[in-house]
Structure formats: structure tokens, C-alpha cells
PDB file of C-alpha atoms in Angstrom:
ATOM      1  CA  MET A   1     -78.820   3.459  46.024  1.00  0.00           C
ATOM      2  CA  GLU A   2     -79.523   0.677  47.025  1.00  0.00           C
ATOM      3  CA  LEU A   3     -77.152  -2.642  47.202  1.00  0.00           C
ATOM      4  CA  ASN A   4     -77.036  -5.663  44.096  1.00  0.00           C
ATOM      5  CA  LEU A   5     -79.000  -7.772  45.521  1.00  0.00           C
ATOM      6  CA  GLN A   6     -80.326 -10.847  43.993  1.00  0.00           C
ATOM      7  CA  ASP A   7     -83.366 -12.881  46.031  1.00  0.00           C
ATOM      8  CA  ILE A   8     -82.038 -15.683  47.577  1.00  0.00           C
ATOM      9  CA  PRO A   9     -83.613 -18.947  45.786  1.00  0.00           C
ATOM     10  CA  ARG A  10     -86.374 -20.742  47.726  1.00  0.00           C
ATOM     11  CA  VAL A  11     -87.953 -24.220  46.627  1.00  0.00           C
ATOM     12  CA  LYS A  12     -90.893 -25.319  49.375  1.00  0.00           C
ATOM     13  CA  THR A  13     -88.891 -29.005  50.256  1.00  0.00           C
ATOM     14  CA  ILE A  14     -85.810 -31.080  49.019  1.00  0.00           C
ATOM     15  CA  THR A  15     -84.167 -34.458  48.116  1.00  0.00           C
ATOM     16  CA  LYS A  16     -80.620 -34.630  48.669  1.00  0.00           C
ATOM     17  CA  GLN A  17     -79.513 -35.166  45.049  1.00  0.00           C
ATOM     18  CA  ASP A  18     -81.118 -32.222  44.474  1.00  0.00           C
ATOM     19  CA  PHE A  19     -79.601 -30.068  47.207  1.00  0.00           C
ATOM     20  CA  LEU A  20     -76.355 -31.535  46.510  1.00  0.00           C
ATOM     21  CA  LYS A  21     -76.803 -30.559  43.076  1.00  0.00           C
ATOM     22  CA  TYR A  22     -78.252 -27.562  42.725  1.00  0.00           C
ATOM     23  CA  TYR A  23     -76.521 -26.281  45.835  1.00  0.00           C
ATOM     24  CA  PHE A  24     -73.426 -27.831  48.078  1.00  0.00           C
ATOM     25  CA  LYS A  25     -71.392 -28.329  44.482  1.00  0.00           C
ATOM     26  CA  PRO A  26     -71.827 -24.628  42.940  1.00  0.00           C
ATOM     27  CA  GLN A  27     -72.003 -23.281  46.577  1.00  0.00           C
ATOM     28  CA  LYS A  28     -75.245 -21.522  46.347  1.00  0.00           C
ATOM     29  CA  PRO A  29     -77.558 -20.569  49.036  1.00  0.00           C
ATOM     30  CA  VAL A  30     -81.231 -21.882  49.210  1.00  0.00           C
ATOM     31  CA  VAL A  31     -84.387 -21.084  51.639  1.00  0.00           C
ATOM     32  CA  ILE A  32     -86.030 -24.398  51.958  1.00  0.00           C
ATOM     33  CA  GLU A  33     -89.937 -23.765  53.715  1.00  0.00           C
ATOM     34  CA  HIS A  34     -91.610 -27.124  54.294  1.00  0.00           C
ATOM     35  CA  PHE A  35     -88.327 -29.418  54.786  1.00  0.00           C
ATOM     36  CA  ILE A  36     -89.204 -29.444  59.337  1.00  0.00           C
ATOM     37  CA  GLU A  37     -93.169 -29.249  59.624  1.00  0.00           C
ATOM     38  CA  HIS A  38     -92.597 -32.791  61.106  1.00  0.00           C
ATOM     39  CA  TRP A  39     -89.933 -31.869  64.262  1.00  0.00           C
ATOM     40  CA  PRO A  40     -92.149 -31.411  67.490  1.00  0.00           C
ATOM     41  CA  ALA A  41     -90.143 -27.864  67.460  1.00  0.00           C
ATOM     42  CA  TYR A  42     -92.094 -27.055  64.132  1.00  0.00           C
ATOM     43  CA  THR A  43     -95.062 -26.397  66.470  1.00  0.00           C
ATOM     44  CA  ARG A  44     -93.836 -26.177  70.143  1.00  0.00           C
ATOM     45  CA  TRP A  45     -90.874 -23.756  69.464  1.00  0.00           C
ATOM     46  CA  ASN A  46     -91.274 -20.012  70.308  1.00  0.00           C
ATOM     47  CA  LEU A  47     -90.801 -17.696  72.222  1.00  0.00           C
ATOM     48  CA  ASP A  48     -93.257 -18.840  75.350  1.00  0.00           C
ATOM     49  CA  TYR A  49     -91.680 -22.387  75.130  1.00  0.00           C
ATOM     50  CA  MET A  50     -88.253 -21.130  75.158  1.00  0.00           C
ATOM     51  CA  LYS A  51     -89.495 -19.417  78.386  1.00  0.00           C
ATOM     52  CA  ALA A  52     -90.856 -22.743  80.413  1.00  0.00           C
ATOM     53  CA  VAL A  53     -88.050 -24.912  79.897  1.00  0.00           C
ATOM     54  CA  ALA A  54     -85.096 -22.804  80.481  1.00  0.00           C
ATOM     55  CA  GLY A  55     -86.123 -19.763  82.075  1.00  0.00           C
ATOM     56  CA  ASP A  56     -83.688 -20.188  85.151  1.00  0.00           C
ATOM     57  CA  LYS A  57     -80.980 -20.199  82.474  1.00  0.00           C
ATOM     58  CA  MET A  58     -78.576 -17.054  82.823  1.00  0.00           C
ATOM     59  CA  VAL A  59     -78.068 -16.483  78.728  1.00  0.00           C
ATOM     60  CA  PRO A  60     -74.881 -14.840  77.602  1.00  0.00           C
ATOM     61  CA  LEU A  61     -75.930 -11.387  75.866  1.00  0.00           C
ATOM     62  CA  TYR A  62     -74.186  -9.389  73.496  1.00  0.00           C
ATOM     63  CA  ASP A  63     -75.254  -5.756  71.754  1.00  0.00           C
ATOM     64  CA  ASP A  64     -73.961  -3.613  68.839  1.00  0.00           C
ATOM     65  CA  ARG A  65     -71.545  -2.261  71.037  1.00  0.00           C
ATOM     66  CA  PRO A  66     -68.289  -1.454  68.134  1.00  0.00           C
ATOM     67  CA  VAL A  67     -65.419  -4.534  69.795  1.00  0.00           C
ATOM     68  CA  ASP A  68     -63.342  -2.685  72.129  1.00  0.00           C
ATOM     69  CA  TYR A  69     -60.025  -4.304  72.674  1.00  0.00           C
ATOM     70  CA  LYS A  70     -61.037  -5.545  76.158  1.00  0.00           C
ATOM     71  CA  ASP A  71     -62.977  -7.598  75.085  1.00  0.00           C
ATOM     72  CA  GLY A  72     -62.293 -11.697  75.093  1.00  0.00           C
ATOM     73  CA  PHE A  73     -63.195 -13.094  71.677  1.00  0.00           C
ATOM     74  CA  ASN A  74     -67.160 -13.506  71.621  1.00  0.00           C
ATOM     75  CA  GLU A  75     -67.196 -12.328  74.786  1.00  0.00           C
ATOM     76  CA  PRO A  76     -70.803 -11.210  75.971  1.00  0.00           C
ATOM     77  CA  HIS A  77     -71.861  -7.788  77.088  1.00  0.00           C
ATOM     78  CA  ALA A  78     -74.501  -8.466  79.493  1.00  0.00           C
ATOM     79  CA  LYS A  79     -76.070 -12.013  81.117  1.00  0.00           C
ATOM     80  CA  MET A  80     -79.687 -12.699  82.453  1.00  0.00           C
ATOM     81  CA  LYS A  81     -82.276 -14.973  83.120  1.00  0.00           C
ATOM     82  CA  MET A  82     -83.404 -16.894  79.670  1.00  0.00           C
ATOM     83  CA  SER A  83     -86.891 -15.544  81.810  1.00  0.00           C
ATOM     84  CA  GLU A  84     -86.342 -11.448  82.058  1.00  0.00           C
ATOM     85  CA  TYR A  85     -84.642 -12.194  78.427  1.00  0.00           C
ATOM     86  CA  VAL A  86     -88.253 -13.302  76.816  1.00  0.00           C
ATOM     87  CA  ASP A  87     -89.975 -10.888  78.788  1.00  0.00           C
ATOM     88  CA  LEU A  88     -87.405  -8.345  77.899  1.00  0.00           C
ATOM     89  CA  LEU A  89     -87.886  -8.886  73.878  1.00  0.00           C
ATOM     90  CA  LYS A  90     -91.647  -9.373  74.055  1.00  0.00           C
ATOM     91  CA  ARG A  91     -92.535  -5.561  75.756  1.00  0.00           C
ATOM     92  CA  GLU A  92     -89.553  -3.970  74.630  1.00  0.00           C
ATOM     93  CA  PRO A  93     -87.195  -3.792  71.274  1.00  0.00           C
ATOM     94  CA  THR A  94     -83.839  -4.289  72.693  1.00  0.00           C
ATOM     95  CA  LYS A  95     -80.295  -4.532  71.454  1.00  0.00           C
ATOM     96  CA  PHE A  96     -79.772  -7.627  73.019  1.00  0.00           C
ATOM     97  CA  ARG A  97     -79.258 -10.838  71.248  1.00  0.00           C
ATOM     98  CA  ILE A  98     -78.303 -13.851  72.377  1.00  0.00           C
ATOM     99  CA  PHE A  99     -75.428 -15.687  70.133  1.00  0.00           C
ATOM    100  CA  LEU A 100     -73.838 -19.262  69.575  1.00  0.00           C
ATOM    101  CA  TRP A 101     -76.029 -20.452  73.060  1.00  0.00           C
ATOM    102  CA  ASN A 102     -75.507 -24.728  73.361  1.00  0.00           C
ATOM    103  CA  ILE A 103     -78.993 -26.148  73.669  1.00  0.00           C
ATOM    104  CA  LEU A 104     -77.568 -29.506  74.145  1.00  0.00           C
ATOM    105  CA  LYS A 105     -75.441 -28.360  76.634  1.00  0.00           C
ATOM    106  CA  GLU A 106     -77.804 -26.469  78.377  1.00  0.00           C
ATOM    107  CA  VAL A 107     -81.464 -27.965  77.730  1.00  0.00           C
ATOM    108  CA  PRO A 108     -81.047 -31.434  76.661  1.00  0.00           C
ATOM    109  CA  LYS A 109     -84.716 -31.805  76.448  1.00  0.00           C
ATOM    110  CA  LEU A 110     -85.156 -29.557  74.065  1.00  0.00           C
ATOM    111  CA  GLN A 111     -83.054 -31.970  71.371  1.00  0.00           C
ATOM    112  CA  ASN A 112     -85.626 -33.857  71.263  1.00  0.00           C
ATOM    113  CA  ASP A 113     -87.700 -31.342  69.366  1.00  0.00           C
ATOM    114  CA  PHE A 114     -85.272 -31.793  66.722  1.00  0.00           C
ATOM    115  CA  SER A 115     -83.881 -34.643  64.602  1.00  0.00           C
ATOM    116  CA  TYR A 116     -80.771 -34.106  62.845  1.00  0.00           C
ATOM    117  CA  PRO A 117     -80.849 -34.098  58.928  1.00  0.00           C
ATOM    118  CA  ASP A 118     -79.083 -35.677  56.131  1.00  0.00           C
ATOM    119  CA  PHE A 119     -78.346 -33.160  53.325  1.00  0.00           C
ATOM    120  CA  GLY A 120     -75.590 -35.207  52.484  1.00  0.00           C
ATOM    121  CA  LEU A 121     -73.401 -33.713  54.498  1.00  0.00           C
ATOM    122  CA  ARG A 122     -71.975 -34.792  57.949  1.00  0.00           C
ATOM    123  CA  LEU A 123     -73.516 -32.211  60.424  1.00  0.00           C
ATOM    124  CA  MET A 124     -71.240 -31.565  64.284  1.00  0.00           C
ATOM    125  CA  LYS A 125     -73.789 -33.582  66.837  1.00  0.00           C
ATOM    126  CA  GLY A 126     -72.693 -31.600  69.231  1.00  0.00           C
ATOM    127  CA  LEU A 127     -72.990 -27.762  68.123  1.00  0.00           C
ATOM    128  CA  PRO A 128     -76.648 -26.977  67.264  1.00  0.00           C
ATOM    129  CA  MET A 129     -76.271 -23.261  68.461  1.00  0.00           C
ATOM    130  CA  LEU A 130     -78.978 -21.243  69.279  1.00  0.00           C
ATOM    131  CA  PHE A 131     -79.303 -17.179  68.207  1.00  0.00           C
ATOM    132  CA  PHE A 132     -81.942 -15.111  69.774  1.00  0.00           C
ATOM    133  CA  GLY A 133     -82.787 -11.507  68.544  1.00  0.00           C
ATOM    134  CA  GLY A 134     -85.487  -8.152  69.388  1.00  0.00           C
ATOM    135  CA  LYS A 135     -86.787  -6.738  66.892  1.00  0.00           C
ATOM    136  CA  ASP A 136     -84.399  -4.200  65.309  1.00  0.00           C
ATOM    137  CA  SER A 137     -81.150  -5.792  66.830  1.00  0.00           C
ATOM    138  CA  HIS A 138     -78.682  -7.361  64.490  1.00  0.00           C
ATOM    139  CA  THR A 139     -75.595  -8.913  63.997  1.00  0.00           C
ATOM    140  CA  PHE A 140     -72.041  -7.302  62.144  1.00  0.00           C
ATOM    141  CA  MET A 141     -71.522  -8.569  58.769  1.00  0.00           C
ATOM    142  CA  HIS A 142     -69.379 -11.568  59.401  1.00  0.00           C
ATOM    143  CA  TYR A 143     -68.571 -15.188  58.397  1.00  0.00           C
ATOM    144  CA  ASP A 144     -67.868 -18.081  61.079  1.00  0.00           C
ATOM    145  CA  ILE A 145     -64.606 -18.762  62.163  1.00  0.00           C
ATOM    146  CA  ASP A 146     -64.580 -22.487  60.657  1.00  0.00           C
ATOM    147  CA  LEU A 147     -66.109 -21.536  57.232  1.00  0.00           C
ATOM    148  CA  ALA A 148     -69.023 -23.843  57.500  1.00  0.00           C
ATOM    149  CA  ASN A 149     -71.286 -24.988  55.767  1.00  0.00           C
ATOM    150  CA  ILE A 150     -74.139 -24.036  57.911  1.00  0.00           C
ATOM    151  CA  PHE A 151     -78.494 -24.833  57.938  1.00  0.00           C
ATOM    152  CA  HIS A 152     -79.762 -21.951  59.350  1.00  0.00           C
ATOM    153  CA  PHE A 153     -83.627 -22.886  61.234  1.00  0.00           C
ATOM    154  CA  HIS A 154     -85.717 -19.675  62.076  1.00  0.00           C
ATOM    155  CA  PHE A 155     -88.494 -20.209  64.327  1.00  0.00           C
ATOM    156  CA  GLU A 156     -90.884 -16.835  65.524  1.00  0.00           C
ATOM    157  CA  GLY A 157     -91.379 -14.214  63.847  1.00  0.00           C
ATOM    158  CA  LYS A 158     -89.172 -12.874  60.606  1.00  0.00           C
ATOM    159  CA  LYS A 159     -85.878 -12.853  60.197  1.00  0.00           C
ATOM    160  CA  LYS A 160     -83.946  -9.851  57.119  1.00  0.00           C
ATOM    161  CA  VAL A 161     -81.165 -11.961  55.306  1.00  0.00           C
ATOM    162  CA  ILE A 162     -78.109 -10.402  53.693  1.00  0.00           C
ATOM    163  CA  LEU A 163     -75.332 -12.864  52.130  1.00  0.00           C
ATOM    164  CA  PHE A 164     -72.274 -12.259  49.912  1.00  0.00           C
ATOM    165  CA  ASP A 165     -69.621 -15.106  49.067  1.00  0.00           C
ATOM    166  CA  GLN A 166     -65.500 -14.587  49.681  1.00  0.00           C
ATOM    167  CA  LYS A 167     -65.305 -13.486  46.179  1.00  0.00           C
ATOM    168  CA  GLN A 168     -66.852  -9.920  47.740  1.00  0.00           C
ATOM    169  CA  ASN A 169     -64.015  -9.422  50.181  1.00  0.00           C
ATOM    170  CA  ASN A 170     -62.323  -6.302  48.203  1.00  0.00           C
ATOM    171  CA  TYR A 171     -65.618  -4.696  48.689  1.00  0.00           C
ATOM    172  CA  LEU A 172     -66.874  -5.015  51.874  1.00  0.00           C
ATOM    173  CA  TYR A 173     -64.296  -3.402  54.359  1.00  0.00           C
ATOM    174  CA  LYS A 174     -63.213  -6.431  55.545  1.00  0.00           C
ATOM    175  CA  ILE A 175     -60.876  -6.344  58.952  1.00  0.00           C
ATOM    176  CA  PRO A 176     -57.893  -7.645  59.155  1.00  0.00           C
ATOM    177  CA  HIS A 177     -57.127 -10.073  61.276  1.00  0.00           C
ATOM    178  CA  SER A 178     -60.609 -10.594  61.806  1.00  0.00           C
ATOM    179  CA  LEU A 179     -64.071 -11.904  60.507  1.00  0.00           C
ATOM    180  CA  ILE A 180     -65.885  -8.702  60.536  1.00  0.00           C
ATOM    181  CA  THR A 181     -66.790  -5.455  58.220  1.00  0.00           C
ATOM    182  CA  ARG A 182     -66.415  -2.741  59.546  1.00  0.00           C
ATOM    183  CA  GLU A 183     -69.058  -1.687  62.336  1.00  0.00           C
ATOM    184  CA  ASP A 184     -69.895   1.838  61.340  1.00  0.00           C
ATOM    185  CA  ILE A 185     -72.122   0.229  58.047  1.00  0.00           C
ATOM    186  CA  ASP A 186     -75.078  -0.205  58.447  1.00  0.00           C
ATOM    187  CA  PHE A 187     -76.145  -2.972  55.704  1.00  0.00           C
ATOM    188  CA  ASN A 188     -79.438  -2.141  56.515  1.00  0.00           C
ATOM    189  CA  ASN A 189     -79.462   1.148  54.587  1.00  0.00           C
ATOM    190  CA  PRO A 190     -75.803   1.826  53.746  1.00  0.00           C
ATOM    191  CA  ASP A 191     -73.985   5.730  53.153  1.00  0.00           C
ATOM    192  CA  PHE A 192     -72.488   5.014  49.947  1.00  0.00           C
ATOM    193  CA  GLU A 193     -70.518   7.906  50.133  1.00  0.00           C
ATOM    194  CA  LYS A 194     -69.385   6.987  52.926  1.00  0.00           C
ATOM    195  CA  TRP A 195     -68.137   3.579  51.682  1.00  0.00           C
ATOM    196  CA  PRO A 196     -68.540   3.575  47.838  1.00  0.00           C
ATOM    197  CA  MET A 197     -67.088  -0.157  46.869  1.00  0.00           C
ATOM    198  CA  LEU A 198     -69.628  -1.360  48.697  1.00  0.00           C
ATOM    199  CA  LYS A 199     -71.706  -0.754  44.999  1.00  0.00           C
ATOM    200  CA  LYS A 200     -69.644  -3.037  43.131  1.00  0.00           C
ATOM    201  CA  ALA A 201     -69.964  -5.916  45.665  1.00  0.00           C
ATOM    202  CA  LYS A 202     -73.359  -8.628  44.670  1.00  0.00           C
ATOM    203  CA  GLY A 203     -74.800 -10.162  47.215  1.00  0.00           C
ATOM    204  CA  PHE A 204     -78.000 -12.259  48.681  1.00  0.00           C
ATOM    205  CA  LYS A 205     -81.058 -11.695  50.359  1.00  0.00           C
ATOM    206  CA  THR A 206     -84.033 -12.825  52.157  1.00  0.00           C
ATOM    207  CA  GLU A 207     -86.586 -12.974  54.534  1.00  0.00           C
ATOM    208  CA  LEU A 208     -87.115 -16.125  56.281  1.00  0.00           C
ATOM    209  CA  ASN A 209     -90.444 -16.772  58.462  1.00  0.00           C
ATOM    210  CA  HIS A 210     -91.005 -19.846  61.187  1.00  0.00           C
ATOM    211  CA  GLY A 211     -90.242 -23.102  60.104  1.00  0.00           C
ATOM    212  CA  GLU A 212     -87.939 -22.046  57.325  1.00  0.00           C
ATOM    213  CA  VAL A 213     -84.017 -23.527  56.464  1.00  0.00           C
ATOM    214  CA  LEU A 214     -81.122 -21.446  55.134  1.00  0.00           C
ATOM    215  CA  TYR A 215     -78.435 -22.741  53.706  1.00  0.00           C
ATOM    216  CA  MET A 216     -75.169 -21.008  53.867  1.00  0.00           C
ATOM    217  CA  PRO A 217     -72.538 -22.004  51.912  1.00  0.00           C
ATOM    218  CA  GLU A 218     -69.029 -22.339  52.719  1.00  0.00           C
ATOM    219  CA  GLY A 219     -67.252 -19.048  54.305  1.00  0.00           C
ATOM    220  CA  TYR A 220     -70.697 -16.442  53.153  1.00  0.00           C
ATOM    221  CA  TRP A 221     -70.831 -13.669  55.116  1.00  0.00           C
ATOM    222  CA  HIS A 222     -73.926 -12.998  56.613  1.00  0.00           C
ATOM    223  CA  TYR A 223     -75.750  -9.550  58.303  1.00  0.00           C
ATOM    224  CA  MET A 224     -78.810 -11.344  60.312  1.00  0.00           C
ATOM    225  CA  ARG A 225     -81.845  -8.359  61.191  1.00  0.00           C
ATOM    226  CA  TYR A 226     -84.542  -9.603  63.538  1.00  0.00           C
ATOM    227  CA  ILE A 227     -88.062  -7.582  61.409  1.00  0.00           C
ATOM    228  CA  THR A 228     -89.908  -9.685  65.023  1.00  0.00           C
ATOM    229  CA  PRO A 229     -88.123 -10.624  68.233  1.00  0.00           C
ATOM    230  CA  GLY A 230     -87.553 -14.464  66.930  1.00  0.00           C
ATOM    231  CA  PHE A 231     -84.697 -16.877  67.573  1.00  0.00           C
ATOM    232  CA  SER A 232     -82.656 -19.265  64.858  1.00  0.00           C
ATOM    233  CA  MET A 233     -81.463 -22.486  65.606  1.00  0.00           C
ATOM    234  CA  SER A 234     -77.597 -23.232  62.979  1.00  0.00           C
ATOM    235  CA  LEU A 235     -76.470 -26.497  61.925  1.00  0.00           C
ATOM    236  CA  ARG A 236     -73.202 -27.631  60.747  1.00  0.00           C
ATOM    237  CA  ALA A 237     -70.969 -29.207  58.678  1.00  0.00           C
ATOM    238  CA  ILE A 238     -66.882 -28.959  58.318  1.00  0.00           C
ATOM    239  CA  ALA A 239     -65.678 -26.778  55.197  1.00  0.00           C
ATOM    240  CA  ARG A 240     -65.208 -29.851  52.758  1.00  0.00           C
ATOM    241  CA  ASN A 241     -63.171 -27.236  50.134  1.00  0.00           C
ATOM    242  CA  PRO A 242     -59.626 -27.362  50.727  1.00  0.00           C
ATOM    243  CA  LYS A 243     -59.057 -23.790  50.711  1.00  0.00           C
ATOM    244  CA  ASN A 244     -61.916 -23.160  52.777  1.00  0.00           C
ATOM    245  CA  PHE A 245     -60.667 -25.359  55.265  1.00  0.00           C
ATOM    246  CA  SER A 246     -56.995 -24.747  55.810  1.00  0.00           C
ATOM    247  CA  LYS A 247     -58.374 -20.800  56.014  1.00  0.00           C
ATOM    248  CA  ALA A 248     -60.822 -22.628  58.704  1.00  0.00           C
ATOM    249  CA  VAL A 249     -57.739 -24.381  60.761  1.00  0.00           C
ATOM    250  CA  TYR A 250     -55.438 -21.221  60.167  1.00  0.00           C
ATOM    251  CA  ASN A 251     -58.131 -19.227  61.521  1.00  0.00           C
ATOM    252  CA  LEU A 252     -58.491 -20.844  64.726  1.00  0.00           C
ATOM    253  CA  LEU A 253     -54.989 -21.820  65.329  1.00  0.00           C
ATOM    254  CA  ILE A 254     -53.702 -18.283  64.094  1.00  0.00           C
ATOM    255  CA  MET A 255     -55.282 -15.633  63.601  1.00  0.00           C
ATOM    256  CA  ARG A 256     -56.781 -15.517  66.298  1.00  0.00           C
ATOM    257  CA  ASN A 257     -53.917 -16.048  68.596  1.00  0.00           C
ATOM    258  CA  TYR A 258     -52.423 -13.397  67.161  1.00  0.00           C
ATOM    259  CA  ASP A 259     -55.456 -10.510  67.566  1.00  0.00           C
ATOM    260  CA  ASN A 260     -56.097 -11.490  70.663  1.00  0.00           C
ATOM    261  CA  ALA A 261     -52.051 -10.987  71.907  1.00  0.00           C
ATOM    262  CA  MET A 262     -52.401  -8.108  69.498  1.00  0.00           C
ATOM    263  CA  ARG A 263     -54.803  -6.826  71.659  1.00  0.00           C
ATOM    264  CA  ARG A 264     -53.156  -7.318  74.973  1.00  0.00           C
ATOM    265  CA  LEU A 265     -49.715  -5.241  73.725  1.00  0.00           C
ATOM    266  CA  LYS A 266     -51.731  -2.337  71.750  1.00  0.00           C
ATOM    267  CA  GLY A 267     -54.334  -2.164  73.295  1.00  0.00           C
ATOM    268  CA  GLN A 268     -57.537   0.228  71.223  1.00  0.00           C
ATOM    269  CA  LYS A 269     -55.170   1.514  68.682  1.00  0.00           C
ATOM    270  CA  TRP A 270     -54.931  -2.044  66.972  1.00  0.00           C
ATOM    271  CA  ILE A 271     -58.445  -1.791  67.279  1.00  0.00           C
ATOM    272  CA  ASP A 272     -58.498   1.706  65.847  1.00  0.00           C
ATOM    273  CA  TRP A 273     -55.528   0.845  63.184  1.00  0.00           C
ATOM    274  CA  LYS A 274     -57.270  -2.585  61.958  1.00  0.00           C
ATOM    275  CA  ASN A 275     -60.179  -0.414  61.666  1.00  0.00           C
ATOM    276  CA  GLU A 276     -58.227   2.264  59.207  1.00  0.00           C
ATOM    277  CA  GLN A 277     -56.633  -0.910  57.194  1.00  0.00           C
ATOM    278  CA  ALA A 278     -59.731  -1.791  55.749  1.00  0.00           C
ATOM    279  CA  ILE A 279     -60.708   1.300  54.071  1.00  0.00           C
ATOM    280  CA  VAL A 280     -56.831   2.100  53.411  1.00  0.00           C
ATOM    281  CA  LYS A 281     -57.052  -1.819  51.923  1.00  0.00           C
ATOM    282  CA  THR A 282     -60.435  -1.371  50.568  1.00  0.00           C
ATOM    283  CA  HIS A 283     -59.038   0.906  48.478  1.00  0.00           C
ATOM    284  CA  GLU A 284     -56.235   0.628  47.276  1.00  0.00           C
ATOM    285  CA  LYS A 285     -57.734  -2.688  46.386  1.00  0.00           C
ATOM    286  CA  ASN A 286     -60.061  -0.986  43.990  1.00  0.00           C
ATOM    287  CA  GLY A 287     -57.650   2.110  42.314  1.00  0.00           C
ATOM    288  CA  LEU A 288     -59.473   4.504  44.982  1.00  0.00           C
ATOM    289  CA  ILE A 289     -56.680   7.528  46.296  1.00  0.00           C
ATOM    290  CA  LEU A 290     -59.248   9.427  48.129  1.00  0.00           C
TER     291      LEU A 290
END
């Protein structure tokens, strides 16, 4: 048995009006295949180029180890020079990923390689973020703290993407006071005996190739797996739906601080309790008693 996933619709290119009408307003994902071919980044951006322009920069690295109470919010697991990291990616599979790397701050000249597309949404100019990964490395299933509209531009190689909207929360074993599902769920090959409610979740899937753009609507859960070494850039626009916007404010001002306080207070017991509650709450909401 597999997850209930439909293919994300694909278009060659799109006008602002059609994007707003068919994807933004109904909050549906889409892959735009030929939208950035005029960008210098389309021909320049690959791992060798990143090594050439940013090789001496120290980059934060993350792997797929479970959350530990001692870890700060988004605290990296390791650091190395970009040149060493690119060599590692090309040499062998590695779990290490770069996550939320602000290219404007680190390598200002990279700004010249792309322009901010006009999708009819106001993009946050200070926050273009890069994400890198090696073959078979993956992110946990999560959604972003600000529930933003995300435009995800992929470079070099292939990347598998699975998305769920917020209506699927009751089936995903969401961790309370958090933005992730249970970290021991393998969304690439889920165990439905262990996680039976996943059978009810309805989502989307695609594989991104070099130069393609994925639109992820507000608050969409996303799981990314690198089929080959590669990297992506995300541009984001603030959540427009009032409910999502208020959730974003709550997450940033209250939820994150509460979770950090409880980690300091209760340590690993807090993490263990949250993991247990993810199962209890999911099964309760679905009338399943195990």
C-alpha cells in the first residue's frame, strides 16, 4: 500500500492572472516548468558554481537525527566550509543538509543571478533562502512557522516532494506545540501498520528538475527527498488568509517560546511526552483505540 497522493499539476509557464485565479485563490500547488530560463541562475547555478563563489563560507549543516531537548530552535548539527561540503555531496551520499541559508547576507553577488518574479504576491525581499542536500537526504515532514506562500526553485539534479494541506493534520501524527510530524515516519515508504491513520491522508507528489518552480500554498506540509545531490531556493510571501496569518503570529510569538521554555524546564521528558501525544491525539481524533 502507498500514500494517497495525486500528481501536482504542471504548466510550462503561467501569467500572473492565471496563477492567482487557478492556484493562489484556491490554494492549490503547481509546478511551473519554464519560468526562470531568462535568469543567469538557470545556466550558472550548479554545485561547482556555488563552490566557486562561496567556497570559503562556513555553512550550517543539519542531518535527520531526532529532536533533542538540548537543541535550540533550528540549531545546526555541524558546520563546514562550502567547498568541503560540495566535495562531500559529489563524493558520497550524506545526511547533511544546508537549511535556511540566507544568500543575500552571505554572498551578495548571487543576487545578480535572479530577479523577483511577479506572481501578484508581495515577496519578502530580504529572505531568499537556499537549501542543499546529498543523495537520499531528506527533511522531516513539516510546515513553515509563518505559514507563508512559498515559491521553491530547484537547481541541479532531482528532488522528490510530498505535500499535504492543513486539512490533513488529524491523520499525520503531528507533534503538539510543534511544526513537524513524528520523525520516525518514513514518508518515502510508510509503515501503515504502525501509522494506520496515514491511510486516510490525501496529498500531492512530484519530482522537481533543474529550473522548475514549485508553488506551495499557505501552511502546506512538505517532505523533500534529494534523489541526486542538488539545491533549491525559496522565496516567500506572507500568509494572506486571516486564519493562517493569526496562526503564524501565534507560532512566532507564543508557541515557539512556550516550547523552548518547556524544553528547558522538563528536558527530554517534554520531547518524549510530545511524541507520545502525537499518537494518542491522532488516534483519539479518528476514534481508534489501540
